[in-house]
CSV table of C-alpha atoms in Angstrom, one decimal:
chain,number,residue,atom,x,y,z
I,29,SER,CA,95.1,70.8,41.2
I,30,GLN,CA,93.4,67.2,40.6
I,31,GLN,CA,92.8,65.6,37.3
I,32,GLY,CA,89.0,65.2,37.9
I,33,GLU,CA,87.0,67.1,40.2
I,34,GLU,CA,83.4,66.6,41.0
I,35,ASP,CA,80.0,68.5,41.3
I,36,PRO,CA,78.1,68.4,43.7
I,37,GLN,CA,79.9,68.1,46.1
I,38,ALA,CA,77.3,66.8,47.9
I,39,LEU,CA,73.7,65.5,47.1
I,40,SER,CA,70.4,64.8,49.0
I,41,ILE,CA,67.8,63.7,47.1
I,42,GLN,CA,64.3,61.1,47.9
I,43,GLU,CA,64.6,57.7,47.0
I,44,GLY,CA,63.2,57.2,43.6
I,45,GLU,CA,64.7,60.2,41.6
I,46,ASN,CA,67.5,60.5,39.3
I,47,ALA,CA,71.0,61.7,40.6
I,48,THR,CA,73.5,63.5,38.7
I,49,MET,CA,76.6,63.9,39.4
I,50,ASN,CA,79.8,65.6,36.9
I,51,CYS,CA,83.2,65.2,36.2
I,52,SER,CA,86.1,67.2,34.7
I,53,TYR,CA,89.3,66.6,33.7
I,54,LYS,CA,92.0,68.2,32.6
I,55,THR,CA,94.1,66.4,30.5
I,56,SER,CA,93.9,63.6,27.8
I,57,ILE,CA,92.8,60.4,28.7
I,58,ASN,CA,92.7,57.0,27.4
I,59,ASN,CA,89.4,56.2,30.0
I,60,LEU,CA,87.6,57.6,32.8
I,61,GLN,CA,86.6,55.1,35.6
I,62,TRP,CA,83.5,55.7,38.3
I,63,TYR,CA,83.9,53.6,42.1
I,64,ARG,CA,81.8,54.5,44.9
I,65,GLN,CA,82.8,54.8,48.3
I,66,ASN,CA,80.9,53.4,51.2
I,67,SER,CA,81.1,55.1,54.6
I,68,GLY,CA,84.1,54.1,56.2
I,69,ARG,CA,84.8,51.1,53.2
I,70,GLY,CA,86.4,51.1,50.0
I,71,LEU,CA,86.1,51.7,47.4
I,72,VAL,CA,83.7,50.0,44.5
I,73,HIS,CA,84.4,49.9,40.5
I,74,LEU,CA,81.4,51.0,39.2
I,75,ILE,CA,82.0,51.2,35.5
I,76,LEU,CA,85.1,52.3,32.7
I,77,ILE,CA,84.2,54.0,29.5
I,78,ARG,CA,87.3,54.2,26.9
I,79,SER,CA,87.7,57.8,25.6
I,80,ASN,CA,86.0,56.7,21.9
I,81,GLU,CA,83.2,55.6,24.3
I,82,ARG,CA,79.9,58.1,24.5
I,83,GLU,CA,77.4,56.6,26.6
I,84,LYS,CA,77.9,53.3,28.5
I,85,HIS,CA,75.2,51.9,31.0
I,86,SER,CA,75.2,49.2,33.6
I,87,GLY,CA,72.0,48.4,35.4
I,88,ARG,CA,70.9,51.9,36.9
I,89,LEU,CA,73.7,53.4,35.7
I,90,ARG,CA,74.1,55.7,32.5
I,91,VAL,CA,77.8,57.4,32.3
I,92,THR,CA,78.2,59.6,29.6
I,93,LEU,CA,81.7,61.1,28.5
I,94,ASP,CA,82.9,64.4,26.3
I,95,THR,CA,86.0,64.3,25.4
I,96,SER,CA,85.9,67.9,24.1
I,97,LYS,CA,84.5,69.2,26.9
I,98,LYS,CA,86.6,67.0,28.9
I,99,SER,CA,83.7,65.7,31.1
I,100,SER,CA,82.1,62.9,32.4
I,101,SER,CA,78.7,62.4,34.2
I,102,LEU,CA,77.2,59.7,36.1
I,103,LEU,CA,73.4,59.2,35.9
I,104,ILE,CA,72.1,56.7,38.9
I,105,THR,CA,68.2,56.6,37.6
I,106,ALA,CA,65.1,55.0,40.6
I,107,SER,CA,67.7,56.3,43.1
I,108,ARG,CA,67.5,53.5,46.5
I,109,ALA,CA,68.6,54.3,50.5
I,110,ALA,CA,71.5,51.9,49.7
I,111,ASP,CA,72.8,54.3,46.2
I,112,THR,CA,73.5,57.0,49.5
I,113,ALA,CA,77.4,56.6,49.4
I,114,SER,CA,80.3,58.9,48.0
I,115,TYR,CA,80.9,58.9,44.4
I,116,PHE,CA,84.6,59.4,42.4
I,117,CYS,CA,85.9,60.0,39.2
I,118,ALA,CA,89.1,58.6,38.5
I,119,THR,CA,91.7,58.8,35.4
I,120,ASP,CA,94.9,57.3,34.5
I,121,ALA,CA,98.1,59.3,35.0
I,122,SER,CA,98.9,59.7,31.4
I,123,PRO,CA,97.1,60.1,28.4
I,124,SER,CA,98.1,56.7,27.3
I,125,GLY,CA,96.0,55.4,30.9
I,126,ASN,CA,98.6,52.7,31.6
I,127,THR,CA,100.1,54.0,34.5
I,128,GLY,CA,97.9,52.5,37.0
I,129,LYS,CA,98.4,56.3,38.5
I,130,LEU,CA,94.5,57.1,39.0
I,131,ILE,CA,94.2,61.0,39.7
I,132,PHE,CA,91.2,60.6,41.7
I,133,GLY,CA,88.3,63.9,42.0
I,134,GLN,CA,86.9,64.9,45.1
I,135,GLY,CA,84.0,62.9,44.9
I,136,THR,CA,80.0,63.6,45.5
I,137,THR,CA,78.8,62.8,48.2
I,138,LEU,CA,75.5,60.9,47.2
I,139,GLN,CA,72.4,60.6,50.3
I,140,VAL,CA,69.2,59.5,49.4
I,141,LYS,CA,66.2,59.9,51.2
I,142,PRO,CA,63.6,57.0,51.5
C,19,ASN,CA,87.5,34.7,44.7
C,20,ALA,CA,88.7,36.7,47.2
C,21,GLY,CA,89.0,40.1,47.3
C,22,VAL,CA,92.1,42.2,48.1
C,23,MET,CA,92.5,41.9,51.9
C,24,GLN,CA,94.1,44.2,54.2
C,25,ASN,CA,95.1,44.1,57.7
C,26,PRO,CA,94.5,45.4,60.0
C,27,ARG,CA,91.7,47.1,59.5
C,28,HIS,CA,92.2,49.5,62.3
C,29,LEU,CA,95.8,50.4,63.7
C,30,VAL,CA,96.8,52.8,66.8
C,31,ARG,CA,100.1,53.7,66.9
C,32,ARG,CA,101.3,56.4,69.6
C,33,ARG,CA,104.2,59.7,67.7
C,34,GLY,CA,107.1,58.1,67.0
C,35,GLN,CA,106.7,54.4,66.7
C,36,GLU,CA,106.3,52.1,63.6
C,37,ALA,CA,103.4,51.4,61.8
C,38,ARG,CA,103.1,48.3,59.1
C,39,LEU,CA,100.2,48.0,56.6
C,40,ARG,CA,99.1,44.5,55.0
C,41,CYS,CA,97.6,43.5,51.3
C,42,SER,CA,97.3,40.5,49.9
C,43,PRO,CA,95.9,41.3,45.8
C,44,MET,CA,93.4,39.2,44.2
C,45,LYS,CA,94.1,36.0,43.2
C,46,GLY,CA,95.6,35.7,39.7
C,47,HIS,CA,96.7,39.5,40.2
C,48,SER,CA,100.3,41.3,40.2
C,49,HIS,CA,99.9,44.9,40.2
C,50,VAL,CA,99.7,46.2,43.6
C,51,TYR,CA,99.0,50.0,44.3
C,52,TRP,CA,99.1,52.3,47.4
C,53,TYR,CA,96.5,55.0,48.2
C,54,ARG,CA,95.9,58.0,50.8
C,55,GLN,CA,92.2,58.9,52.3
C,56,LEU,CA,92.7,61.8,54.6
C,57,PRO,CA,89.3,63.1,55.7
C,58,GLU,CA,86.7,63.6,53.3
C,59,GLU,CA,88.8,64.2,50.7
C,60,GLY,CA,89.5,61.6,48.3
C,61,LEU,CA,92.7,59.3,47.6
C,62,LYS,CA,96.0,60.2,46.8
C,63,PHE,CA,98.6,57.9,44.9
C,64,MET,CA,101.3,57.1,46.3
C,65,VAL,CA,102.8,53.9,44.8
C,66,TYR,CA,102.5,51.1,42.2
C,67,LEU,CA,104.4,47.6,42.7
C,68,GLN,CA,104.5,44.7,41.2
C,69,LYS,CA,106.4,41.7,42.1
C,70,GLU,CA,110.0,42.7,43.4
C,71,ASN,CA,109.5,45.8,41.6
C,72,ILE,CA,108.4,49.5,42.7
C,73,ILE,CA,107.1,50.7,39.0
C,74,ASP,CA,105.9,54.4,40.7
C,75,GLU,CA,106.8,55.4,43.9
C,76,SER,CA,105.6,59.5,43.0
C,77,GLY,CA,102.9,59.5,45.8
C,78,MET,CA,105.6,58.6,48.8
C,79,PRO,CA,106.7,61.1,50.7
C,80,LYS,CA,110.6,61.5,50.7
C,81,GLU,CA,110.9,60.3,54.4
C,82,ARG,CA,109.9,57.7,56.8
C,83,PHE,CA,107.4,55.9,53.6
C,84,SER,CA,108.4,52.1,52.5
C,85,ALA,CA,107.1,50.0,50.7
C,86,GLU,CA,107.3,46.3,49.0
C,87,PHE,CA,105.7,43.6,47.2
C,88,PRO,CA,108.1,40.4,47.6
C,89,LYS,CA,107.9,37.3,45.5
C,90,GLU,CA,106.1,35.6,48.1
C,91,GLY,CA,104.0,36.9,50.9
C,92,PRO,CA,101.8,40.6,50.9
C,93,SER,CA,102.5,44.0,50.1
C,94,ILE,CA,104.0,46.2,53.1
C,95,LEU,CA,104.1,49.2,53.8
C,96,ARG,CA,105.5,50.9,56.1
C,97,ILE,CA,105.5,54.0,58.0
C,98,GLN,CA,108.2,54.9,60.4
C,99,GLN,CA,108.0,57.1,63.5
C,100,VAL,CA,104.8,57.7,62.5
C,101,VAL,CA,103.5,61.7,63.4
C,102,ARG,CA,99.3,63.2,64.0
C,103,GLY,CA,99.6,63.9,59.9
C,104,ASP,CA,100.2,59.9,59.5
C,105,SER,CA,96.5,59.5,60.7
C,106,ALA,CA,94.1,58.2,57.4
C,107,ALA,CA,92.9,55.6,55.6
C,108,TYR,CA,95.3,53.7,53.1
C,109,PHE,CA,93.6,51.9,50.9
C,110,CYS,CA,95.3,48.9,49.0
C,111,ALA,CA,94.2,48.5,45.1
C,112,SER,CA,94.9,45.0,42.9
C,113,SER,CA,95.0,44.4,38.9
C,114,GLY,CA,95.2,41.7,36.4
C,115,GLN,CA,98.2,41.9,34.0
C,116,GLY,CA,96.7,45.3,31.6
C,117,ALA,CA,94.0,45.5,33.1
C,118,ARG,CA,92.4,48.9,33.7
C,119,GLU,CA,90.3,48.5,36.5
C,120,GLN,CA,91.4,48.4,40.0
C,121,TYR,CA,89.8,46.6,42.8
C,122,PHE,CA,90.4,48.3,46.3
C,123,GLY,CA,91.1,46.1,49.5
C,124,PRO,CA,88.3,47.9,53.2
C,125,GLY,CA,91.5,49.8,53.9
C,126,THR,CA,93.6,49.8,57.1
C,127,ARG,CA,92.8,53.2,59.3
C,128,LEU,CA,95.5,54.6,60.9
C,129,THR,CA,95.3,56.7,64.1
C,130,VAL,CA,98.3,57.9,65.8
C,131,THR,CA,97.9,59.8,69.4
C-alpha cells in the first residue's frame, strides 16, 4: 500500500479561507516533502520538512510533522483561486531518506472558488 | 537556469509501436528519476538513474520497458510494443548530488490507440 495517504481526497473552499490537508505514512522517515500539481502539468516542489523538525513555514504555507503519529499536515492560509491544484506528500522509500525513490500519496484535490 | 525538459509533451502511438520519451535534467543535476501517473492517481516510481548507471529500477515493469541515461544527451524511457494500459503521464525529475528535493519536468502524455 502507499507510503503516504492524504486526506481529504477533495476539498472545496472559498477564496480567503484556509485549507488544511493531511498526510499519513507507515514507516520511519528522514524527511517528508509536499508537492503541488496544477491540472495537466508537472509537479512543483513546495516544501521539505526533516524528521527532526516539527513545523516549517514558506510564505502562506505551513507544514507540520508529527513523527509519533506518522503524519504531516499542509496548511495554506488566505487561499487564492490560483491555489487550485492537487497536493501530494512524498517520502523516500528508505528511512535513511537517500534512495531517491519517492513514494507519493494519492493526493488532495483542492478547489478554491473566487 | 532552464528547468527539467521533457519531450515530446504529447505522444500518440498505436498498439504494438514503440514509444521513446526524453528527459533533460536541470543543469548541474546528475540524478534522473522517472515516474508514471495514471488518471486520478498519484505518481508511481519507475526508475532512478545516474549517468551511465541504473541505480534502482524496482518500479519498472519486467518486460517492454527500459531506461538509459547516457554520458552525453538526455535520459530516454523506452516502451516497446505499447499496449492501451501504457497510456499515462510520464514524468521525469532530477536532483543534484546529495539533494533530497526532486525537480519535475512537465511530463509526456502517452496515449495508446
